[in-house]
mmCIF file of C-alpha atoms in Angstrom:
data_model
loop_
_atom_site.group_PDB
_atom_site.id
_atom_site.type_symbol
_atom_site.label_atom_id
_atom_site.label_comp_id
_atom_site.label_asym_id
_atom_site.label_seq_id
_atom_site.Cartn_x
_atom_site.Cartn_y
_atom_site.Cartn_z
ATOM 1 C CA MET A 1 -5.514 94.204 -108.915
ATOM 2 C CA SER A 2 -7.615 93.272 -111.917
ATOM 3 C CA ARG A 3 -7.327 93.327 -115.674
ATOM 4 C CA VAL A 4 -9.172 92.178 -118.774
ATOM 5 C CA THR A 5 -7.671 89.940 -121.429
ATOM 6 C CA ASP A 6 -9.212 89.243 -124.823
ATOM 7 C CA GLY A 7 -10.330 85.703 -125.487
ATOM 8 C CA ARG A 8 -11.987 83.841 -128.287
ATOM 9 C CA GLU A 9 -15.261 85.155 -129.624
ATOM 10 C CA GLU A 10 -18.431 83.156 -129.218
ATOM 11 C CA SER A 11 -21.115 83.613 -131.835
ATOM 12 C CA LEU A 12 -24.776 83.870 -130.808
ATOM 13 C CA ARG A 13 -28.055 85.123 -132.281
ATOM 14 C CA PRO A 14 -28.426 88.930 -132.510
ATOM 15 C CA GLY A 15 -31.247 90.622 -130.685
ATOM 16 C CA PRO A 16 -33.647 93.011 -132.437
ATOM 17 C CA GLY A 17 -32.203 96.400 -133.280
ATOM 18 C CA ARG A 18 -28.601 95.234 -132.789
ATOM 19 C CA THR A 19 -27.306 94.450 -136.270
ATOM 20 C CA GLY A 20 -24.088 95.383 -138.003
ATOM 21 C CA GLU A 21 -20.484 95.555 -136.803
ATOM 22 C CA ARG A 22 -19.155 97.892 -134.145
ATOM 23 C CA ALA A 23 -15.930 99.744 -134.872
ATOM 24 C CA GLY A 24 -12.868 97.573 -134.471
ATOM 25 C CA GLU A 25 -14.829 94.357 -133.989
ATOM 26 C CA ARG A 26 -15.178 91.412 -136.328
ATOM 27 C CA ALA A 27 -18.686 90.220 -137.060
ATOM 28 C CA ALA A 28 -19.378 86.556 -136.421
ATOM 29 C CA PRO A 29 -19.965 84.408 -139.527
ATOM 30 C CA PRO A 30 -23.709 84.070 -140.102
ATOM 31 C CA ALA A 31 -23.744 80.304 -140.506
ATOM 32 C CA THR A 32 -21.823 77.141 -139.776
ATOM 33 C CA SER A 33 -20.466 74.772 -142.447
ATOM 34 C CA THR A 34 -23.725 72.856 -142.196
ATOM 35 C CA GLY A 35 -25.715 75.983 -142.999
ATOM 36 C CA ARG A 36 -27.281 76.346 -139.560
ATOM 37 C CA VAL A 37 -27.332 79.904 -138.222
ATOM 38 C CA ARG A 38 -24.955 80.340 -135.308
ATOM 39 C CA ARG A 39 -26.414 81.569 -132.035
ATOM 40 C CA HIS A 40 -25.600 84.758 -130.106
ATOM 41 C CA PRO A 41 -23.268 86.641 -132.536
ATOM 42 C CA LEU A 42 -23.221 89.724 -130.284
ATOM 43 C CA LEU A 43 -21.523 88.009 -127.364
ATOM 44 C CA ARG A 44 -17.751 87.867 -127.139
ATOM 45 C CA ARG A 45 -15.586 86.057 -124.590
ATOM 46 C CA ARG A 46 -13.003 87.727 -122.414
ATOM 47 C CA ARG A 47 -11.117 86.690 -119.306
ATOM 48 C CA VAL A 48 -11.064 89.067 -116.351
ATOM 49 C CA VAL A 49 -8.228 88.598 -113.870
ATOM 50 C CA VAL A 50 -9.225 89.646 -110.351
ATOM 51 C CA GLY A 51 -6.383 89.303 -107.868
ATOM 52 C CA SER A 52 -5.241 85.680 -107.986
ATOM 53 C CA HIS A 53 -8.436 84.448 -109.662
ATOM 54 C CA ALA A 54 -9.939 84.542 -113.152
ATOM 55 C CA VAL A 55 -13.509 85.195 -114.254
ATOM 56 C CA ASP A 56 -14.611 84.295 -117.781
ATOM 57 C CA VAL A 57 -17.113 86.681 -119.337
ATOM 58 C CA ARG A 58 -19.530 86.443 -122.238
ATOM 59 C CA GLY A 59 -20.505 90.020 -123.054
ATOM 60 C CA THR A 60 -21.757 92.509 -125.607
ATOM 61 C CA PHE A 61 -19.171 95.114 -124.511
ATOM 62 C CA ASP A 62 -21.289 98.033 -125.735
ATOM 63 C CA PRO A 63 -20.695 101.179 -123.615
ATOM 64 C CA ALA A 64 -23.568 102.976 -125.336
ATOM 65 C CA LEU A 65 -26.098 100.830 -123.450
ATOM 66 C CA PRO A 66 -26.819 100.463 -119.709
ATOM 67 C CA PRO A 67 -24.966 97.434 -118.287
ATOM 68 C CA VAL A 68 -26.461 94.296 -116.745
ATOM 69 C CA VAL A 69 -24.278 91.627 -115.093
ATOM 70 C CA LEU A 70 -25.611 88.050 -114.767
ATOM 71 C CA VAL A 71 -24.301 85.969 -111.833
ATOM 72 C CA HIS A 72 -24.916 82.208 -111.798
ATOM 73 C CA GLY A 73 -25.661 79.845 -108.911
ATOM 74 C CA VAL A 74 -23.823 76.915 -107.335
ATOM 75 C CA GLY A 75 -22.352 74.484 -109.848
ATOM 76 C CA MET A 76 -23.564 76.483 -112.818
ATOM 77 C CA SER A 77 -22.056 78.888 -115.367
ATOM 78 C CA GLY A 78 -23.122 81.810 -117.496
ATOM 79 C CA ALA A 79 -24.364 79.345 -120.134
ATOM 80 C CA TYR A 80 -27.823 79.032 -118.583
ATOM 81 C CA PHE A 81 -28.244 82.826 -118.845
ATOM 82 C CA LEU A 82 -27.716 82.969 -122.611
ATOM 83 C CA ARG A 83 -31.401 82.827 -123.532
ATOM 84 C CA LEU A 84 -32.072 85.716 -121.161
ATOM 85 C CA ALA A 85 -29.010 87.543 -122.530
ATOM 86 C CA ASP A 86 -30.559 87.308 -125.996
ATOM 87 C CA GLU A 87 -33.683 89.032 -124.733
ATOM 88 C CA LEU A 88 -31.819 91.758 -122.846
ATOM 89 C CA ALA A 89 -29.181 92.486 -125.491
ATOM 90 C CA ALA A 90 -31.538 94.562 -127.650
ATOM 91 C CA THR A 91 -31.479 97.364 -125.070
ATOM 92 C CA ARG A 92 -28.750 96.434 -122.531
ATOM 93 C CA ASP A 93 -25.017 95.870 -122.398
ATOM 94 C CA VAL A 94 -25.075 92.301 -121.067
ATOM 95 C CA TYR A 95 -22.339 90.335 -119.274
ATOM 96 C CA ALA A 96 -22.733 86.691 -118.172
ATOM 97 C CA LEU A 97 -20.007 85.620 -115.744
ATOM 98 C CA ASP A 98 -18.265 82.298 -115.143
ATOM 99 C CA LEU A 99 -16.912 82.831 -111.623
ATOM 100 C CA PRO A 100 -13.637 81.170 -110.462
ATOM 101 C CA GLY A 101 -14.024 77.390 -110.607
ATOM 102 C CA TYR A 102 -17.246 77.494 -112.664
ATOM 103 C CA GLY A 103 -17.843 76.910 -116.354
ATOM 104 C CA THR A 104 -14.675 77.628 -118.324
ATOM 105 C CA ALA A 105 -13.003 79.697 -115.577
ATOM 106 C CA PRO A 106 -9.883 78.123 -114.015
ATOM 107 C CA LYS A 107 -10.410 76.276 -110.734
ATOM 108 C CA PRO A 108 -8.808 77.798 -107.622
ATOM 109 C CA PRO A 109 -6.927 75.403 -105.301
ATOM 110 C CA ARG A 110 -10.039 75.223 -103.116
ATOM 111 C CA PRO A 111 -13.704 76.103 -103.665
ATOM 112 C CA LEU A 112 -14.448 79.749 -102.892
ATOM 113 C CA SER A 113 -17.019 80.711 -100.272
ATOM 114 C CA VAL A 114 -20.085 82.821 -101.050
ATOM 115 C CA ALA A 115 -18.303 85.894 -99.668
ATOM 116 C CA GLU A 116 -15.214 85.233 -101.794
ATOM 117 C CA LEU A 117 -17.349 84.765 -104.898
ATOM 118 C CA GLY A 118 -19.006 88.085 -104.076
ATOM 119 C CA GLU A 119 -15.578 89.724 -104.079
ATOM 120 C CA ALA A 120 -14.787 88.086 -107.424
ATOM 121 C CA ALA A 121 -18.050 89.378 -108.929
ATOM 122 C CA ALA A 122 -17.395 92.895 -107.622
ATOM 123 C CA GLY A 123 -13.846 92.723 -108.966
ATOM 124 C CA ALA A 124 -15.106 91.667 -112.380
ATOM 125 C CA VAL A 125 -17.452 94.676 -112.498
ATOM 126 C CA ALA A 126 -14.522 96.959 -111.696
ATOM 127 C CA ALA A 127 -12.178 95.279 -114.197
ATOM 128 C CA LEU A 128 -14.775 95.628 -116.950
ATOM 129 C CA GLY A 129 -15.072 99.346 -116.187
ATOM 130 C CA LEU A 130 -18.825 99.189 -115.664
ATOM 131 C CA SER A 131 -20.510 102.170 -114.023
ATOM 132 C CA GLY A 132 -23.709 101.543 -112.085
ATOM 133 C CA PRO A 133 -24.711 98.185 -113.608
ATOM 134 C CA VAL A 134 -27.703 96.189 -112.465
ATOM 135 C CA LEU A 135 -26.530 92.902 -110.944
ATOM 136 C CA VAL A 136 -28.778 89.897 -111.605
ATOM 137 C CA GLY A 137 -28.253 86.763 -109.529
ATOM 138 C CA HIS A 138 -29.927 83.376 -109.773
ATOM 139 C CA SER A 139 -30.222 80.861 -106.909
ATOM 140 C CA MET A 140 -26.936 80.991 -104.943
ATOM 141 C CA GLY A 141 -25.953 83.771 -107.336
ATOM 142 C CA CYS A 142 -28.445 85.900 -105.387
ATOM 143 C CA GLN A 143 -26.341 85.401 -102.262
ATOM 144 C CA ILE A 144 -23.219 86.320 -104.225
ATOM 145 C CA VAL A 145 -24.894 89.466 -105.563
ATOM 146 C CA VAL A 146 -26.154 90.517 -102.132
ATOM 147 C CA ASP A 147 -22.675 90.096 -100.645
ATOM 148 C CA ALA A 148 -21.146 92.130 -103.472
ATOM 149 C CA VAL A 149 -23.738 94.917 -103.213
ATOM 150 C CA SER A 150 -23.723 95.179 -99.417
ATOM 151 C CA ASP A 151 -19.908 95.098 -99.182
ATOM 152 C CA HIS A 152 -19.298 97.559 -102.037
ATOM 153 C CA PRO A 153 -21.521 100.660 -101.793
ATOM 154 C CA GLY A 154 -21.778 102.358 -105.158
ATOM 155 C CA LEU A 155 -21.036 99.162 -107.075
ATOM 156 C CA CYS A 156 -24.406 99.080 -108.840
ATOM 157 C CA SER A 157 -27.588 101.033 -109.481
ATOM 158 C CA GLY A 158 -29.849 98.106 -108.553
ATOM 159 C CA TYR A 159 -30.043 94.346 -108.191
ATOM 160 C CA VAL A 160 -32.364 91.535 -109.256
ATOM 161 C CA LEU A 161 -32.586 88.264 -107.317
ATOM 162 C CA VAL A 162 -34.121 85.360 -109.262
ATOM 163 C CA GLY A 163 -35.088 82.301 -107.196
ATOM 164 C CA PRO A 164 -33.009 83.363 -104.164
ATOM 165 C CA THR A 165 -31.542 80.864 -101.715
ATOM 166 C CA VAL A 166 -31.427 79.792 -98.894
ATOM 167 C CA ASP A 167 -34.924 79.567 -97.390
ATOM 168 C CA PRO A 168 -34.457 79.204 -93.593
ATOM 169 C CA ASP A 169 -37.197 76.535 -93.618
ATOM 170 C CA ALA A 170 -34.693 74.242 -95.416
ATOM 171 C CA PRO A 171 -31.368 75.339 -93.865
ATOM 172 C CA SER A 172 -29.306 72.247 -94.694
ATOM 173 C CA ARG A 173 -27.788 70.486 -97.683
ATOM 174 C CA PRO A 174 -30.275 67.556 -97.437
ATOM 175 C CA GLY A 175 -33.170 70.023 -97.247
ATOM 176 C CA GLN A 176 -31.939 71.894 -100.297
ATOM 177 C CA ALA A 177 -31.238 68.615 -102.129
ATOM 178 C CA TRP A 178 -34.844 67.491 -101.612
ATOM 179 C CA ARG A 179 -36.135 70.775 -103.045
ATOM 180 C CA LEU A 180 -33.690 70.503 -105.939
ATOM 181 C CA LEU A 181 -34.991 67.024 -106.748
ATOM 182 C CA ARG A 182 -38.570 68.284 -106.747
ATOM 183 C CA ASP A 183 -37.588 71.117 -109.066
ATOM 184 C CA THR A 184 -35.744 68.753 -111.425
ATOM 185 C CA LEU A 185 -39.043 66.980 -112.069
ATOM 186 C CA ARG A 186 -40.546 70.323 -113.134
ATOM 187 C CA GLU A 187 -37.734 71.442 -115.447
ATOM 188 C CA PRO A 188 -37.719 70.499 -119.162
ATOM 189 C CA PRO A 189 -35.113 67.922 -120.293
ATOM 190 C CA ARG A 190 -33.012 70.541 -122.085
ATOM 191 C CA THR A 191 -32.632 72.581 -118.892
ATOM 192 C CA ASN A 192 -31.806 69.508 -116.803
ATOM 193 C CA ALA A 193 -29.156 68.487 -119.342
ATOM 194 C CA LEU A 194 -27.514 71.912 -119.119
ATOM 195 C CA VAL A 195 -27.572 71.818 -115.317
ATOM 196 C CA LEU A 196 -26.113 68.294 -115.199
ATOM 197 C CA ARG A 197 -23.325 69.226 -117.612
ATOM 198 C CA ASP A 198 -22.229 72.156 -115.462
ATOM 199 C CA TYR A 199 -22.506 70.147 -112.230
ATOM 200 C CA LEU A 200 -20.231 67.454 -113.683
ATOM 201 C CA ARG A 201 -17.787 70.068 -114.914
ATOM 202 C CA MET A 202 -17.506 71.530 -111.410
ATOM 203 C CA GLY A 203 -17.174 68.122 -109.752
ATOM 204 C CA PRO A 204 -19.137 66.642 -106.826
ATOM 205 C CA LEU A 205 -16.602 67.425 -104.099
ATOM 206 C CA ARG A 206 -16.327 71.091 -105.008
ATOM 207 C CA TYR A 207 -20.092 71.262 -105.316
ATOM 208 C CA LEU A 208 -20.669 69.832 -101.839
ATOM 209 C CA ARG A 209 -18.074 72.084 -100.234
ATOM 210 C CA THR A 210 -19.573 75.142 -101.892
ATOM 211 C CA ALA A 211 -23.069 74.053 -100.870
ATOM 212 C CA ARG A 212 -21.853 74.023 -97.263
ATOM 213 C CA SER A 213 -20.936 77.695 -97.576
ATOM 214 C CA MET A 214 -24.251 78.366 -99.322
ATOM 215 C CA VAL A 215 -26.429 77.019 -96.503
ATOM 216 C CA ARG A 216 -24.360 78.820 -93.856
ATOM 217 C CA ASP A 217 -24.645 82.186 -95.596
ATOM 218 C CA ARG A 218 -27.399 84.470 -94.260
ATOM 219 C CA ILE A 219 -28.763 86.439 -97.189
ATOM 220 C CA GLU A 220 -31.710 87.623 -95.074
ATOM 221 C CA GLU A 221 -29.236 89.499 -92.871
ATOM 222 C CA ASP A 222 -26.862 90.688 -95.576
ATOM 223 C CA ILE A 223 -29.652 92.129 -97.725
ATOM 224 C CA ARG A 224 -30.229 94.806 -95.076
ATOM 225 C CA GLY A 225 -27.016 96.404 -96.314
ATOM 226 C CA CYS A 226 -28.241 96.649 -99.921
ATOM 227 C CA THR A 227 -29.284 100.305 -100.061
ATOM 228 C CA VAL A 228 -29.968 100.443 -103.809
ATOM 229 C CA PRO A 229 -33.355 99.323 -105.230
ATOM 230 C CA GLY A 230 -33.974 95.613 -105.595
ATOM 231 C CA LEU A 231 -36.349 93.314 -107.462
ATOM 232 C CA LEU A 232 -37.000 89.743 -106.299
ATOM 233 C CA VAL A 233 -38.363 87.279 -108.859
ATOM 234 C CA ARG A 234 -39.525 83.691 -108.530
ATOM 235 C CA GLY A 235 -41.109 81.154 -110.824
ATOM 236 C CA GLY A 236 -44.647 80.262 -109.820
ATOM 237 C CA ARG A 237 -43.677 76.545 -109.568
ATOM 238 C CA ASP A 238 -40.283 77.020 -107.895
ATOM 239 C CA PRO A 239 -39.957 74.767 -104.800
ATOM 240 C CA ILE A 240 -36.458 76.061 -103.980
ATOM 241 C CA ALA A 241 -37.609 79.674 -103.535
ATOM 242 C CA PRO A 242 -41.203 79.458 -102.231
ATOM 243 C CA ARG A 243 -43.443 82.518 -102.242
ATOM 244 C CA HIS A 244 -43.444 83.087 -98.477
ATOM 245 C CA TRP A 245 -39.632 83.061 -98.364
ATOM 246 C CA VAL A 246 -39.181 85.495 -101.264
ATOM 247 C CA ARG A 247 -41.683 87.907 -99.727
ATOM 248 C CA ARG A 248 -39.943 87.664 -96.370
ATOM 249 C CA LEU A 249 -36.586 88.405 -97.997
ATOM 250 C CA ALA A 250 -38.036 91.429 -99.816
ATOM 251 C CA ARG A 251 -39.351 92.813 -96.534
ATOM 252 C CA ALA A 252 -35.860 92.562 -95.042
ATOM 253 C CA ALA A 253 -34.388 94.716 -97.822
ATOM 254 C CA PRO A 254 -34.368 98.519 -97.514
ATOM 255 C CA GLU A 255 -36.110 98.847 -100.900
ATOM 256 C CA ALA A 256 -37.341 95.841 -102.865
ATOM 257 C CA ARG A 257 -40.464 94.388 -104.437
ATOM 258 C CA VAL A 258 -41.502 90.945 -105.675
ATOM 259 C CA VAL A 259 -42.540 89.697 -109.112
ATOM 260 C CA GLU A 260 -43.678 86.159 -109.949
ATOM 261 C CA ILE A 261 -43.505 84.405 -113.345
ATOM 262 C CA PRO A 262 -46.578 82.123 -113.557
ATOM 263 C CA GLY A 263 -45.895 78.468 -114.301
ATOM 264 C CA ALA A 264 -42.101 78.772 -114.227
ATOM 265 C CA PRO A 265 -39.776 76.434 -112.280
ATOM 266 C CA HIS A 266 -36.537 77.436 -110.529
ATOM 267 C CA ASN A 267 -34.468 77.992 -113.695
ATOM 268 C CA VAL A 268 -36.875 80.603 -114.990
ATOM 269 C CA GLN A 269 -34.100 82.482 -116.839
ATOM 270 C CA HIS A 270 -33.635 79.411 -119.061
ATOM 271 C CA THR A 271 -37.213 78.179 -119.372
ATOM 272 C CA HIS A 272 -39.057 81.530 -119.557
ATOM 273 C CA PRO A 273 -36.499 84.126 -120.747
ATOM 274 C CA LYS A 274 -38.989 86.357 -122.575
ATOM 275 C CA GLU A 275 -41.326 86.509 -119.594
ATOM 276 C CA LEU A 276 -38.472 87.186 -117.197
ATOM 277 C CA ALA A 277 -37.024 89.942 -119.378
ATOM 278 C CA ALA A 278 -40.459 91.570 -119.659
ATOM 279 C CA ALA A 279 -41.005 91.361 -115.901
ATOM 280 C CA CYS A 280 -37.620 92.983 -115.223
ATOM 281 C CA ALA A 281 -37.872 95.677 -117.911
ATOM 282 C CA PRO A 282 -39.656 98.381 -115.830
ATOM 283 C CA PHE A 283 -37.185 97.910 -112.983
ATOM 284 C CA LEU A 284 -34.165 98.009 -115.314
ATOM 285 C CA ASP A 285 -35.516 101.149 -116.968
ATOM 286 C CA ALA A 286 -35.848 102.811 -113.561
ATOM 287 C CA CYS A 287 -32.211 102.108 -112.662
ATOM 288 C CA ARG A 288 -30.242 104.956 -114.178
ATOM 289 C CA PRO A 289 -26.481 104.348 -114.093
ATOM 290 C CA ALA A 290 -24.077 107.225 -114.563
ATOM 291 C CA ARG A 291 -22.749 107.678 -118.091
ATOM 292 C CA ARG A 292 -19.642 105.599 -118.632
ATOM 293 C CA PRO A 293 -16.492 107.518 -119.611
ATOM 294 C CA ASP A 294 -16.122 105.526 -122.837
ATOM 295 C CA ALA A 295 -19.767 105.896 -123.874
ATOM 296 C CA PRO A 296 -20.483 107.939 -127.023
ATOM 297 C CA ALA A 297 -22.091 111.316 -126.446
#
């Protein structure tokens, strides 16, 4: 059982071609008391209740546009997708999730496994009433997306995996930690600060327990059950998702291709959002979801 509850609105910068108020919605104030323009005014917060868990959502909630759902990785939240959401929101109905125990979403009694997070993501799509969205995962979020897609035929019209884990050449927490350290040295300070904030919010024990599930999960096997089209993306300087691994994963999928963003590290959605949005645009355009019942004619 799932339901959606309204939450507080979060103001962000509007994308091009998306100005004005929608019926029944309150526009965000254009500036703070200090005169600085608030960011992301199109995104609103809602809480989705899926079974005994809650998922917090930042979304545009615009049924006139094709939906895209952004699924974060281990320890993270939808916050590091907001720059990409800005780029996509001009032409897409965008939803950035905080899965149970991540970001602002309430913590379950124990950390959820990759498979359980996949069920939560699929439940959020259903609770939001989305028809044929494209699911976009980053890092461990790719494993969550693949589980959701393979276990729920008809859930989406396509999927995008950005910096997918876990490369079998580093199939342990120490191996992944070493690659994470190398990537940290390649990320800008602002990205590292965002990552550290979310890691601390999750807590080290929950992080380590979830990482155990992450390295045990076999995305290269599960992706064989993803029968809709897929796009795999990596940053050209990403040590966590090396080129040979991403190509191998694409070959295991029934239908997928690979795109690389030159010069980008692992958190390409935060460091290179314009380039990532442009690289995904042809694939997103090719995914044609069915018209949603509440969409205007």
